[in-house]
Tab-separated table of C-alpha atoms in Angstrom:
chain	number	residue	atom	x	y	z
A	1	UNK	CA	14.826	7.969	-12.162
A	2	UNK	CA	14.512	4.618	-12.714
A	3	UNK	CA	11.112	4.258	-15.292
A	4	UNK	CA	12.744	7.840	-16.864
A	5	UNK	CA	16.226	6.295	-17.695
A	6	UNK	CA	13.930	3.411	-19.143
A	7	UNK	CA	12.028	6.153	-21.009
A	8	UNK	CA	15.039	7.858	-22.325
A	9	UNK	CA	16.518	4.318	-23.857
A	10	UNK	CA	13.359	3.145	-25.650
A	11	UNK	CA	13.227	6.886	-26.942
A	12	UNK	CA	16.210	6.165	-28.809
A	13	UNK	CA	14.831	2.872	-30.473
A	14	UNK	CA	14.107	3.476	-34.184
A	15	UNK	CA	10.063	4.280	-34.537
A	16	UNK	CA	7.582	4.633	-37.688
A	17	UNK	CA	7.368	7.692	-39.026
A	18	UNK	CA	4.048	9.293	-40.625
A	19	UNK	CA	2.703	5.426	-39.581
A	20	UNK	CA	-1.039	4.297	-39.138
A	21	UNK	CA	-2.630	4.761	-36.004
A	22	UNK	CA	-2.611	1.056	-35.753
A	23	UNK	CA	1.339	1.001	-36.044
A	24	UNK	CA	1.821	3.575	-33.404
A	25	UNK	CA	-0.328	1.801	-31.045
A	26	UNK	CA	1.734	-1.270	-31.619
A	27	UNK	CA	4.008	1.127	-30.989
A	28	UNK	CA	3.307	2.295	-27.527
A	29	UNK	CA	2.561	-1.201	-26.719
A	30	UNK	CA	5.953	-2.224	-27.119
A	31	UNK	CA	7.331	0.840	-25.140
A	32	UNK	CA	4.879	-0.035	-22.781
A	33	UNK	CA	5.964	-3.783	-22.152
A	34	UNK	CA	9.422	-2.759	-21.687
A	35	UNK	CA	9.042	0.069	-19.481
A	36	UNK	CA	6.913	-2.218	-17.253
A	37	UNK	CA	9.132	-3.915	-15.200
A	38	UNK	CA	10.825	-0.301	-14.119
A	39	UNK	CA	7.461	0.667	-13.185
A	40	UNK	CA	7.296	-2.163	-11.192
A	41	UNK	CA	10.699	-1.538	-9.389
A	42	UNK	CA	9.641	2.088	-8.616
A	43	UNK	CA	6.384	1.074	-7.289
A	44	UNK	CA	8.413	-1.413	-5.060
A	45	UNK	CA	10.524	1.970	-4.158
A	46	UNK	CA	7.697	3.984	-3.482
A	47	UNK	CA	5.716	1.338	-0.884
A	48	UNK	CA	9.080	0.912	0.878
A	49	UNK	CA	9.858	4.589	1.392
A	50	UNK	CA	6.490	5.148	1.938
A	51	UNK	CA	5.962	2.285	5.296
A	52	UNK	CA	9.814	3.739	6.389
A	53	UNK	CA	8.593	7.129	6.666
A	54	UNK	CA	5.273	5.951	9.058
A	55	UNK	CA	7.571	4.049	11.069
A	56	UNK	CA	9.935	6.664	11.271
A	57	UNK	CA	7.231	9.122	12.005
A	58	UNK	CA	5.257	6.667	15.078
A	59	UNK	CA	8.928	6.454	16.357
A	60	UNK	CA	9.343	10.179	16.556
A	61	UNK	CA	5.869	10.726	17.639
A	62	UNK	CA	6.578	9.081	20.665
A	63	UNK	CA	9.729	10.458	21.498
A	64	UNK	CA	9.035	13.982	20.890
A	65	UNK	CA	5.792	13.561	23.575
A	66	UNK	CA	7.913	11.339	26.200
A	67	UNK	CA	10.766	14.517	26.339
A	68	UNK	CA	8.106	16.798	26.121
A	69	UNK	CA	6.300	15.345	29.309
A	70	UNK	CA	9.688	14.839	30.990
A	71	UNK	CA	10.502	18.150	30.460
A	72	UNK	CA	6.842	19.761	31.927
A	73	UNK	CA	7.292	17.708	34.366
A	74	UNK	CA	10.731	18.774	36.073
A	75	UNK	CA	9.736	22.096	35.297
A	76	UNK	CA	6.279	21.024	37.697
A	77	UNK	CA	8.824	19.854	40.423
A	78	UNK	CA	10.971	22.493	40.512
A	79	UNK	CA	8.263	25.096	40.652
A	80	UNK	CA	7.185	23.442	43.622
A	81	UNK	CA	3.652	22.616	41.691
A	82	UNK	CA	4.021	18.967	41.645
A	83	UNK	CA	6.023	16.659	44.316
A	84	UNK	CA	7.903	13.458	43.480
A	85	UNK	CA	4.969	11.359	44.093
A	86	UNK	CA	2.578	12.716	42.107
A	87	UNK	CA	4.867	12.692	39.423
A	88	UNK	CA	5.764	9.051	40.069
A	89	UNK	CA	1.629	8.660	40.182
A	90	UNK	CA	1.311	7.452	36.224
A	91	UNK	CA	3.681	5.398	36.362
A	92	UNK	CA	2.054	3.160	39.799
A	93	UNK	CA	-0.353	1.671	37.220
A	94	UNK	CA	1.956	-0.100	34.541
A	95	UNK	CA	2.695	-3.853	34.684
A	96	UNK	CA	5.937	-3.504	35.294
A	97	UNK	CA	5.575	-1.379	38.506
A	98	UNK	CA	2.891	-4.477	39.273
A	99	UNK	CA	5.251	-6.730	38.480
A	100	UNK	CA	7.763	-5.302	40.841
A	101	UNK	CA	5.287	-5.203	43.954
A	102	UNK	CA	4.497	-8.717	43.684
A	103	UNK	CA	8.152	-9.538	43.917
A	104	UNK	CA	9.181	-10.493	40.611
A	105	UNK	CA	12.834	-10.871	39.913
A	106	UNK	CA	14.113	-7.359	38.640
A	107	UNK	CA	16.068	-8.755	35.934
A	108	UNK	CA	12.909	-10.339	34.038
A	109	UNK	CA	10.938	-7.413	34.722
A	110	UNK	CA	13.477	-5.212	32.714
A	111	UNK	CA	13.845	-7.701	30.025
A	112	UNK	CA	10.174	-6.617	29.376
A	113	UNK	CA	10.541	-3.517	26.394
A	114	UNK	CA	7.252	-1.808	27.561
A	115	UNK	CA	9.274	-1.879	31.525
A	116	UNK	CA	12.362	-0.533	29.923
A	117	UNK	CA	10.374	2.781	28.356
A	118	UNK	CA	8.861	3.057	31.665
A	119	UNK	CA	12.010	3.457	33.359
A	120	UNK	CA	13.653	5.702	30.908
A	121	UNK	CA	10.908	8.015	31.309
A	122	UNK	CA	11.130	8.216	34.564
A	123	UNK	CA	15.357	8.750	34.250
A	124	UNK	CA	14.253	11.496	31.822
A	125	UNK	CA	12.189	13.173	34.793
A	126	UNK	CA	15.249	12.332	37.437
A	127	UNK	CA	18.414	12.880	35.625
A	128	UNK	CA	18.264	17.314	35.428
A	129	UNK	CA	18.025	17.059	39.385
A	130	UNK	CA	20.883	14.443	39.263
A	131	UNK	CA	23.418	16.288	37.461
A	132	UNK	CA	22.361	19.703	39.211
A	133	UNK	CA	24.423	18.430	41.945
A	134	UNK	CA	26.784	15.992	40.120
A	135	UNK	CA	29.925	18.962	40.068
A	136	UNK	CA	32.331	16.853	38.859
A	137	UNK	CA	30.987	15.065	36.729
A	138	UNK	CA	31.753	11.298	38.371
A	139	UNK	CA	28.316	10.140	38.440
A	140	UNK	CA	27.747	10.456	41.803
A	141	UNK	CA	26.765	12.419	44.629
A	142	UNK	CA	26.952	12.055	48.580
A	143	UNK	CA	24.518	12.068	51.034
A	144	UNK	CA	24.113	16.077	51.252
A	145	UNK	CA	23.946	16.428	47.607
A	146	UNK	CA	21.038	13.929	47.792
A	147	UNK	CA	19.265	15.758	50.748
A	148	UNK	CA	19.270	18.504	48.623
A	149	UNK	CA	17.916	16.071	45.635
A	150	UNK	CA	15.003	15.616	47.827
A	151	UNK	CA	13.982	19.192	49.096
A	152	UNK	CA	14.406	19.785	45.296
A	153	UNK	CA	11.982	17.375	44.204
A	154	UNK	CA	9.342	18.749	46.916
A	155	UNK	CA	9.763	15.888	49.285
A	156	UNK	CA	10.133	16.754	53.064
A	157	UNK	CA	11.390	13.146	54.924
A	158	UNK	CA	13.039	13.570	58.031
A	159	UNK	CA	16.991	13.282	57.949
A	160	UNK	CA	16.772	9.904	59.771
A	161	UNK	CA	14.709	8.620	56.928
A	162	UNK	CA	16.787	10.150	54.109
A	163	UNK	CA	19.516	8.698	55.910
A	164	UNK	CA	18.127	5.104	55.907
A	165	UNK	CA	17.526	5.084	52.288
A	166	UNK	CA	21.070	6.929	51.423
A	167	UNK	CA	22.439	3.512	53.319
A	168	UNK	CA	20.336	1.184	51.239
A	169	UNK	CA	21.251	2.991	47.751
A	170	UNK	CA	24.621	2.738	48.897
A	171	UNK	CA	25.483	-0.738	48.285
A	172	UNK	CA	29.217	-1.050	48.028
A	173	UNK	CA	29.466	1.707	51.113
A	174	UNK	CA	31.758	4.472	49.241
A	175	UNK	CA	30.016	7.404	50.757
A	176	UNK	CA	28.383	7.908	47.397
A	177	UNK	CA	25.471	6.415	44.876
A	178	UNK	CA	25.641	6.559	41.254
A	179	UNK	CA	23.138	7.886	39.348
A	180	UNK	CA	21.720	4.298	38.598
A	181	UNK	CA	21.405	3.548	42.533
A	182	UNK	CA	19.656	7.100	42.900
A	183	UNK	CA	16.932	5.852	40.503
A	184	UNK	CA	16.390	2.654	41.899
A	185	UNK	CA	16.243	4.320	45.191
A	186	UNK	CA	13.653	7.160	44.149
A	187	UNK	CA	11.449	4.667	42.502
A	188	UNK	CA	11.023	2.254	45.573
A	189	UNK	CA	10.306	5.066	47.390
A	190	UNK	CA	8.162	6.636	44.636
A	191	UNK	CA	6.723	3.856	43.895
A	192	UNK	CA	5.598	2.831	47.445
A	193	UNK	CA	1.772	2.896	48.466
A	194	UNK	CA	3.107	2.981	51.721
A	195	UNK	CA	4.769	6.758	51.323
A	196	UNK	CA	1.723	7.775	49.785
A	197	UNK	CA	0.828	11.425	50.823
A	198	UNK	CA	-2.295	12.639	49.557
A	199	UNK	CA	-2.488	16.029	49.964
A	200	UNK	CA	0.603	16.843	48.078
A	201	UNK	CA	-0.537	15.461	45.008
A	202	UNK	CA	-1.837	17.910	42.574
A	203	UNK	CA	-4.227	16.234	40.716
A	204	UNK	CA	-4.222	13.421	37.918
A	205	UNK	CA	-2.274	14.896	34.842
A	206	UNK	CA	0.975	16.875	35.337
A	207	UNK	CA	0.799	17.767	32.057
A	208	UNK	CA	-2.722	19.916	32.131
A	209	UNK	CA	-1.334	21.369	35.374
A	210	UNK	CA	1.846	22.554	33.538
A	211	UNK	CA	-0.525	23.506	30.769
A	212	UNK	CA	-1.264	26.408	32.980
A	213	UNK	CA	1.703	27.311	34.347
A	214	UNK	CA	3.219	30.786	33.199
A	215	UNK	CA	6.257	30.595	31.120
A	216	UNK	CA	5.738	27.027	30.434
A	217	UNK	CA	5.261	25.711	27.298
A	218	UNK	CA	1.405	26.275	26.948
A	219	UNK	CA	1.007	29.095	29.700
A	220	UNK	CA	0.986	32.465	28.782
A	221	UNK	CA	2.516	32.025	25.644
A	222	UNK	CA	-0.816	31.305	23.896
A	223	UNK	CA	1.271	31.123	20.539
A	224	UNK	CA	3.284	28.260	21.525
A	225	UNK	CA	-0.060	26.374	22.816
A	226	UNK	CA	-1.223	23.072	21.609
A	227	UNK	CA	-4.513	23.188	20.231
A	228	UNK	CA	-5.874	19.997	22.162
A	229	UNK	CA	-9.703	19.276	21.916
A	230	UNK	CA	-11.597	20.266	25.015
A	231	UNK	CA	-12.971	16.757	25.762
A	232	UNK	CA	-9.228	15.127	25.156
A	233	UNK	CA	-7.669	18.223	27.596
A	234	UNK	CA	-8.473	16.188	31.027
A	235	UNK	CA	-7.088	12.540	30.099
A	236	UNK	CA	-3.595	11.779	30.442
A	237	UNK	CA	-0.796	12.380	27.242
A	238	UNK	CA	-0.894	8.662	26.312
A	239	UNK	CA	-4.420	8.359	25.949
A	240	UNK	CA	-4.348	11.915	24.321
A	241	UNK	CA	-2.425	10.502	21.661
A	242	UNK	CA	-4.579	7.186	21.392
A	243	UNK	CA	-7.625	8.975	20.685
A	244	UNK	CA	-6.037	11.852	18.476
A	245	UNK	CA	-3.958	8.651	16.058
A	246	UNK	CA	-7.258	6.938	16.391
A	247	UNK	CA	-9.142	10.250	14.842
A	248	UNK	CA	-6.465	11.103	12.368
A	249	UNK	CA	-7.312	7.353	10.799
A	250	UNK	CA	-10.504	7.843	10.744
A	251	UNK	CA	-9.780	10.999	9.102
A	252	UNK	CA	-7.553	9.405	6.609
A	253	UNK	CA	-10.459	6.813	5.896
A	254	UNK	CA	-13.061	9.398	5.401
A	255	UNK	CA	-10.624	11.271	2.992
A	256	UNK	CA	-9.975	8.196	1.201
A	257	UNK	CA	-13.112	7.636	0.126
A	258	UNK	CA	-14.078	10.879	-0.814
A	259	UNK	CA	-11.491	10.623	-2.957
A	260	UNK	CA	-12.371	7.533	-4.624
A	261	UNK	CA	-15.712	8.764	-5.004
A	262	UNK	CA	-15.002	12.137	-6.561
A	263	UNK	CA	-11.805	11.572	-8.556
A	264	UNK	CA	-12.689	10.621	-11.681
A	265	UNK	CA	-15.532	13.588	-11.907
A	266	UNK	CA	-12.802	15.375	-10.708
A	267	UNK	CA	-10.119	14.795	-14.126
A	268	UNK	CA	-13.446	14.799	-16.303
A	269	UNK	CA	-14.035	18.201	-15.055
A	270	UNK	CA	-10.136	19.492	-16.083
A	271	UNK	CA	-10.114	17.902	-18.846
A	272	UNK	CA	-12.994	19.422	-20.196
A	273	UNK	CA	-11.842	22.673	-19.139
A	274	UNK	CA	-8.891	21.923	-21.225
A	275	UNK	CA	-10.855	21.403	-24.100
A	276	UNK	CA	-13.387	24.784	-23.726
A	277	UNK	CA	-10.272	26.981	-23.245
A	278	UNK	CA	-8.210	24.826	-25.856
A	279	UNK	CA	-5.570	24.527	-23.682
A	280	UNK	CA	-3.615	21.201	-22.789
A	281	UNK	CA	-5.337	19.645	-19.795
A	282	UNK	CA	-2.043	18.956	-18.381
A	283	UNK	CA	-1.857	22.761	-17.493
A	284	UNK	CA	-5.268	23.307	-15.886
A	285	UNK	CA	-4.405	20.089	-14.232
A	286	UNK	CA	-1.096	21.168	-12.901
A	287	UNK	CA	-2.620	24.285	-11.876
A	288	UNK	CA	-5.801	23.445	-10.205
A	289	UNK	CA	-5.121	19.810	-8.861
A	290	UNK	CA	-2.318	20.402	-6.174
A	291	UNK	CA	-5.317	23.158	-5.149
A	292	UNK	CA	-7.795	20.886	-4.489
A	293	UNK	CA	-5.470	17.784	-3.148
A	294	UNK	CA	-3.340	19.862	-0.732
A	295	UNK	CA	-5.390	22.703	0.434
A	296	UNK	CA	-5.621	21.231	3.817
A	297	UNK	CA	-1.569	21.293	4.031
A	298	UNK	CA	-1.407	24.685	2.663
A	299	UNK	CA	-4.219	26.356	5.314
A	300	UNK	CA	-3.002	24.331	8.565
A	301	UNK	CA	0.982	26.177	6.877
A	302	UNK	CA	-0.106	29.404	6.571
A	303	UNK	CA	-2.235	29.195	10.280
A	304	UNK	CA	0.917	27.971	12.014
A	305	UNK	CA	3.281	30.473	10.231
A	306	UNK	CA	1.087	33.381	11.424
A	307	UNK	CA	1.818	32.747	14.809
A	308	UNK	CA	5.649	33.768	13.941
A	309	UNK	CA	6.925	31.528	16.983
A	310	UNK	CA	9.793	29.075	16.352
A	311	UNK	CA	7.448	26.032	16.870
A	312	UNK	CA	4.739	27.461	14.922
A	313	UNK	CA	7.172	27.878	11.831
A	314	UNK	CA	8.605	24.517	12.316
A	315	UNK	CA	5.613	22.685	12.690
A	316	UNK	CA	4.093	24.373	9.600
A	317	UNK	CA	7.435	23.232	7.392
A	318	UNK	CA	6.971	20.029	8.766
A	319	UNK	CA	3.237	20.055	7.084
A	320	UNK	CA	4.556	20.925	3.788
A	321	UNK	CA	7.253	18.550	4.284
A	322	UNK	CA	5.108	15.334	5.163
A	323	UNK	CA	3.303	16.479	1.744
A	324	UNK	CA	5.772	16.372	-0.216
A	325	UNK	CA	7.337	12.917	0.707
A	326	UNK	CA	3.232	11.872	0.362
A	327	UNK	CA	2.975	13.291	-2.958
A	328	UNK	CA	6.327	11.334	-3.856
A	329	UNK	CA	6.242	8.127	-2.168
A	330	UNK	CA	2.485	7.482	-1.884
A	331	UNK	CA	0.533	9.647	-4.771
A	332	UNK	CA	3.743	8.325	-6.937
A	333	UNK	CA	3.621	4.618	-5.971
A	334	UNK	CA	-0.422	4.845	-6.894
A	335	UNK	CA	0.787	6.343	-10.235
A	336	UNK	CA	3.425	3.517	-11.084
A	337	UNK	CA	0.676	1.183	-10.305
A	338	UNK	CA	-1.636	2.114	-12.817
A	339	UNK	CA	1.255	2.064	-15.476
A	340	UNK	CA	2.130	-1.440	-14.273
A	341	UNK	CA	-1.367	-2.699	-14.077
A	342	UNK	CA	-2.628	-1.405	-16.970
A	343	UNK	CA	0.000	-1.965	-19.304
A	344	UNK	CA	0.737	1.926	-20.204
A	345	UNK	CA	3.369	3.656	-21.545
A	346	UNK	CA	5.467	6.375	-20.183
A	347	UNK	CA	5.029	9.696	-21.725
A	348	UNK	CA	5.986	11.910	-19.241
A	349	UNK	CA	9.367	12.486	-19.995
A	350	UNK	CA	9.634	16.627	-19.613
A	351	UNK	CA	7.011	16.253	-16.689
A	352	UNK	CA	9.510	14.055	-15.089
A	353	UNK	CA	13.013	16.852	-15.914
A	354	UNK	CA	10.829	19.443	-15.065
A	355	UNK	CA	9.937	18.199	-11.653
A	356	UNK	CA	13.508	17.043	-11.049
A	357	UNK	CA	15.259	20.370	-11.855
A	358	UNK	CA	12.701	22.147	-9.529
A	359	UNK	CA	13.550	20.076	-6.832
A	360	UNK	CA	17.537	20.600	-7.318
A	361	UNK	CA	16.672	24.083	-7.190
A	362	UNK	CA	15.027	23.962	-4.203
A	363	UNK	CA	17.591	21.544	-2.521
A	364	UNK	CA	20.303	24.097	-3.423
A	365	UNK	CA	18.440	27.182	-2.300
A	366	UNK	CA	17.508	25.248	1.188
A	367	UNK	CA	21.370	23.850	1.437
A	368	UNK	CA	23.078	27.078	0.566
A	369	UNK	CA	21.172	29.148	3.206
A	370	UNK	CA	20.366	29.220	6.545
A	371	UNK	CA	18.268	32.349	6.522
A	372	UNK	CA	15.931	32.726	4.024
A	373	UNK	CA	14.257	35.915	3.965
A	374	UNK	CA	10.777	37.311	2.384
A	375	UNK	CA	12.334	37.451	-1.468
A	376	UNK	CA	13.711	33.449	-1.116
A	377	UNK	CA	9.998	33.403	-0.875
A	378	UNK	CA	8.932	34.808	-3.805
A	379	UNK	CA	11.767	33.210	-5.383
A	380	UNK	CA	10.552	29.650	-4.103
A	381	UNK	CA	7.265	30.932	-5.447
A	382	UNK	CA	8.639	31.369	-9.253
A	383	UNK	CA	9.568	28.179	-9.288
A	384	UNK	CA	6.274	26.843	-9.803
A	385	UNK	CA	5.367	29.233	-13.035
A	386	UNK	CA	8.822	28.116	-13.743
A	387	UNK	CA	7.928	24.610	-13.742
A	388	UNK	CA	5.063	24.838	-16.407
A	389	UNK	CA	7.487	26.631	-18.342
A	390	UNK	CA	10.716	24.074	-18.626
A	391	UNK	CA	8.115	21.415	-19.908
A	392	UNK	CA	6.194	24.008	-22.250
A	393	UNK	CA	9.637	24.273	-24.203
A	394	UNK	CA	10.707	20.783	-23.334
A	395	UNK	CA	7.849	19.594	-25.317
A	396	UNK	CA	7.816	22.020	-27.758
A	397	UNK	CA	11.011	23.222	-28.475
A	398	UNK	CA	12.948	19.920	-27.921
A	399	UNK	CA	10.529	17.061	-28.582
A	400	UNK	CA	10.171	15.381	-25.701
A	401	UNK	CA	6.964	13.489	-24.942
């Protein structure tokens, strides 16, 4: 929008007719000077979406695993597959739990961020059992309730015991803790070499044990499975996700350079085609280009859609989603910069309305509905023939450039 409404003023700015090719050049390079600084703007536009949408994305990323773990892993406890301890295992190693055993004060340590995700994972894990028991709804639940807690959470302790560490919870002695006084209680005890009990531990990732669980969420439900790389499948989910960001950049690198290695062969190539089948290259290239640059997106789609599951279908829009705002914040910014750079004009003016009205189509179609059945498909389909079309008789029919 903002180089187009640019575009469309200049457009209106008296030009030479039947002039020398050396007055339309002077021409375009006037168009091109004053379109510049818009390019510049929408390049700025472009970067900034572009960094918001990885940020967003990293924050997500880690959300979306910490709920999933959380979730696997009071499913674990209250299958009777993985006690409170071993569930409290990963967290024995952070600083903060260090921190804590060496008698820091507990204030500082929770003014540290990376302590303050700890403990809201482990809340996460604690709160389901919490509120099982929480009737009313006060935030708080007496001594039976929490004896309960316990047998839930597969840890046997003597009623003496549970007793003792009911009292200490209990601070203000009303007969009851609040939730906030049942976590701190559960971690020191969790948290505790001293209450270690190794034979109820069930091995070193809750997660690969849930993995196998049936009717979890990777069990027999092979469709709803994770396809996690066999040598990634023993290490714990933050290191999974370490090594997996750590390929996917070295993916991105690799892909990177291809593409500056076989781009410009790759427009030589269309635009010769263009010329053999005199036809405008900017049809072969609108044709064969998204192709090549998105076939990746389009195969990992249609592989996750075929599994018909929920997930499946959500994680494949969410492909064709994250290429589309890479196509328009990325791929776009790139393009902006080469007008900027080089000094060129903007000619792309029913390019630009055609892409627009195809996306308000879309939005309205997507808005409007919230089932969309096998002929939305087809219909979402015609839209790209459509596409060519609107700037076929834009250019043609109208005059634009």
């Amino acid at each position: 929008f903002v180089i187009q409404g640019s575009a469309f003023y200049i457009d209106k700015m008296p030009k030479p007719v039947d002039a020398a090719p050396s007055q339309l050049q002077a021409s375009l390079q006037k168009e091109a000077r004053f379109e510049n600084t818009f390019a510049l703007v929408g390049l700025i536009i472009c970067i900034a979406f572009f960094f918001w949408y990885l940020q967003k994305q990293w924050t997500d990323s880690k959300g979306a695993v910490s709920d999933a773990i959380a979730e696997n892993t009071v499913q674990a406890m209250r299958d009777g597959t993985l006690t409170l301890r071993g569930a409290m295992a990963s967290f024995r190693d952070k600083n903060w739990s260090n921190m804590c055993k060496q008698g820091q004060d507990l204030n500082e340590v929770l003014l540290n961020k990376e302590s303050m995700d700890e403990v809201r994972k482990i809340c996460k894990v604690l709160a389901p059992f919490f509120a099982h028991y929480d009737v009313n709804g006060d935030n708080t639940v007496d001594f039976e309730e929490f004896r309960m807690i316990f047998k839930d959470v597969g840890e046997n302790l003597t009623r003496e015991a549970q007793a003792a560490m009911f009292d200490a919870a209990d601070t203000n002695r009303s007969g009851d803790i609040s939730f906030e006084e049942f976590v701190a209680c559960l971690m020191s005890f969790a948290l505790d070499p001293a209450n270690d009990v190794t034979e109820k531990k069930k091995g070193g990732n809750p997660d690969k044990l849930l993995a196998d669980m049936p009717g979890s969420e990777g069990g027999d439900d092979d469709d709803e499975a994770e396809d996690i790389p066999e040598d990634l499948a023993d290490l714990d989910p933050a290191e999974q996700q370490k090594r997996i960001k750590m390929r996917a950049a070295y993916g991105m690198a690799l892909g990177t350079l291809l593409v500056l290695i076989f781009s410009d062969p790759m427009v030589g190539l269309l635009s010769e085609i263009g010329k053999r089948l005199d036809v405008s290259p900017f049809y072969i290239s609108f044709v064969l280009a998204p192709l090549a640059s998105n076939a990746s997106e389009l195969v990992a789609a249609i592989n996750y859609a075929k599994k018909r599951t929920c997930k499946s279908v959500t994680t494949s829009l969410s492909t064709l989603e994250g290429a589309a705002i890479m196509n328009n914040t990325f791929c776009l910014g790139i393009f902006l910069a080469l007008v900027y750079f080089q000094n060129l004009a903007w000619e792309f003016s029913a390019e630009t309305i055609s892409i627009i009205s195809i996306q308000v189509m879309m939005g309205v179609m997507i808005l409007t509905k919230r089932v969309h059945r096998l002929l939305d498909g087809f219909i979402i389909l015609s839209l790209y023939p459509a596409c060519l079309a609107i700037v076929y008789v834009l250019e043609n029919s109208f005059g634009f450039d």
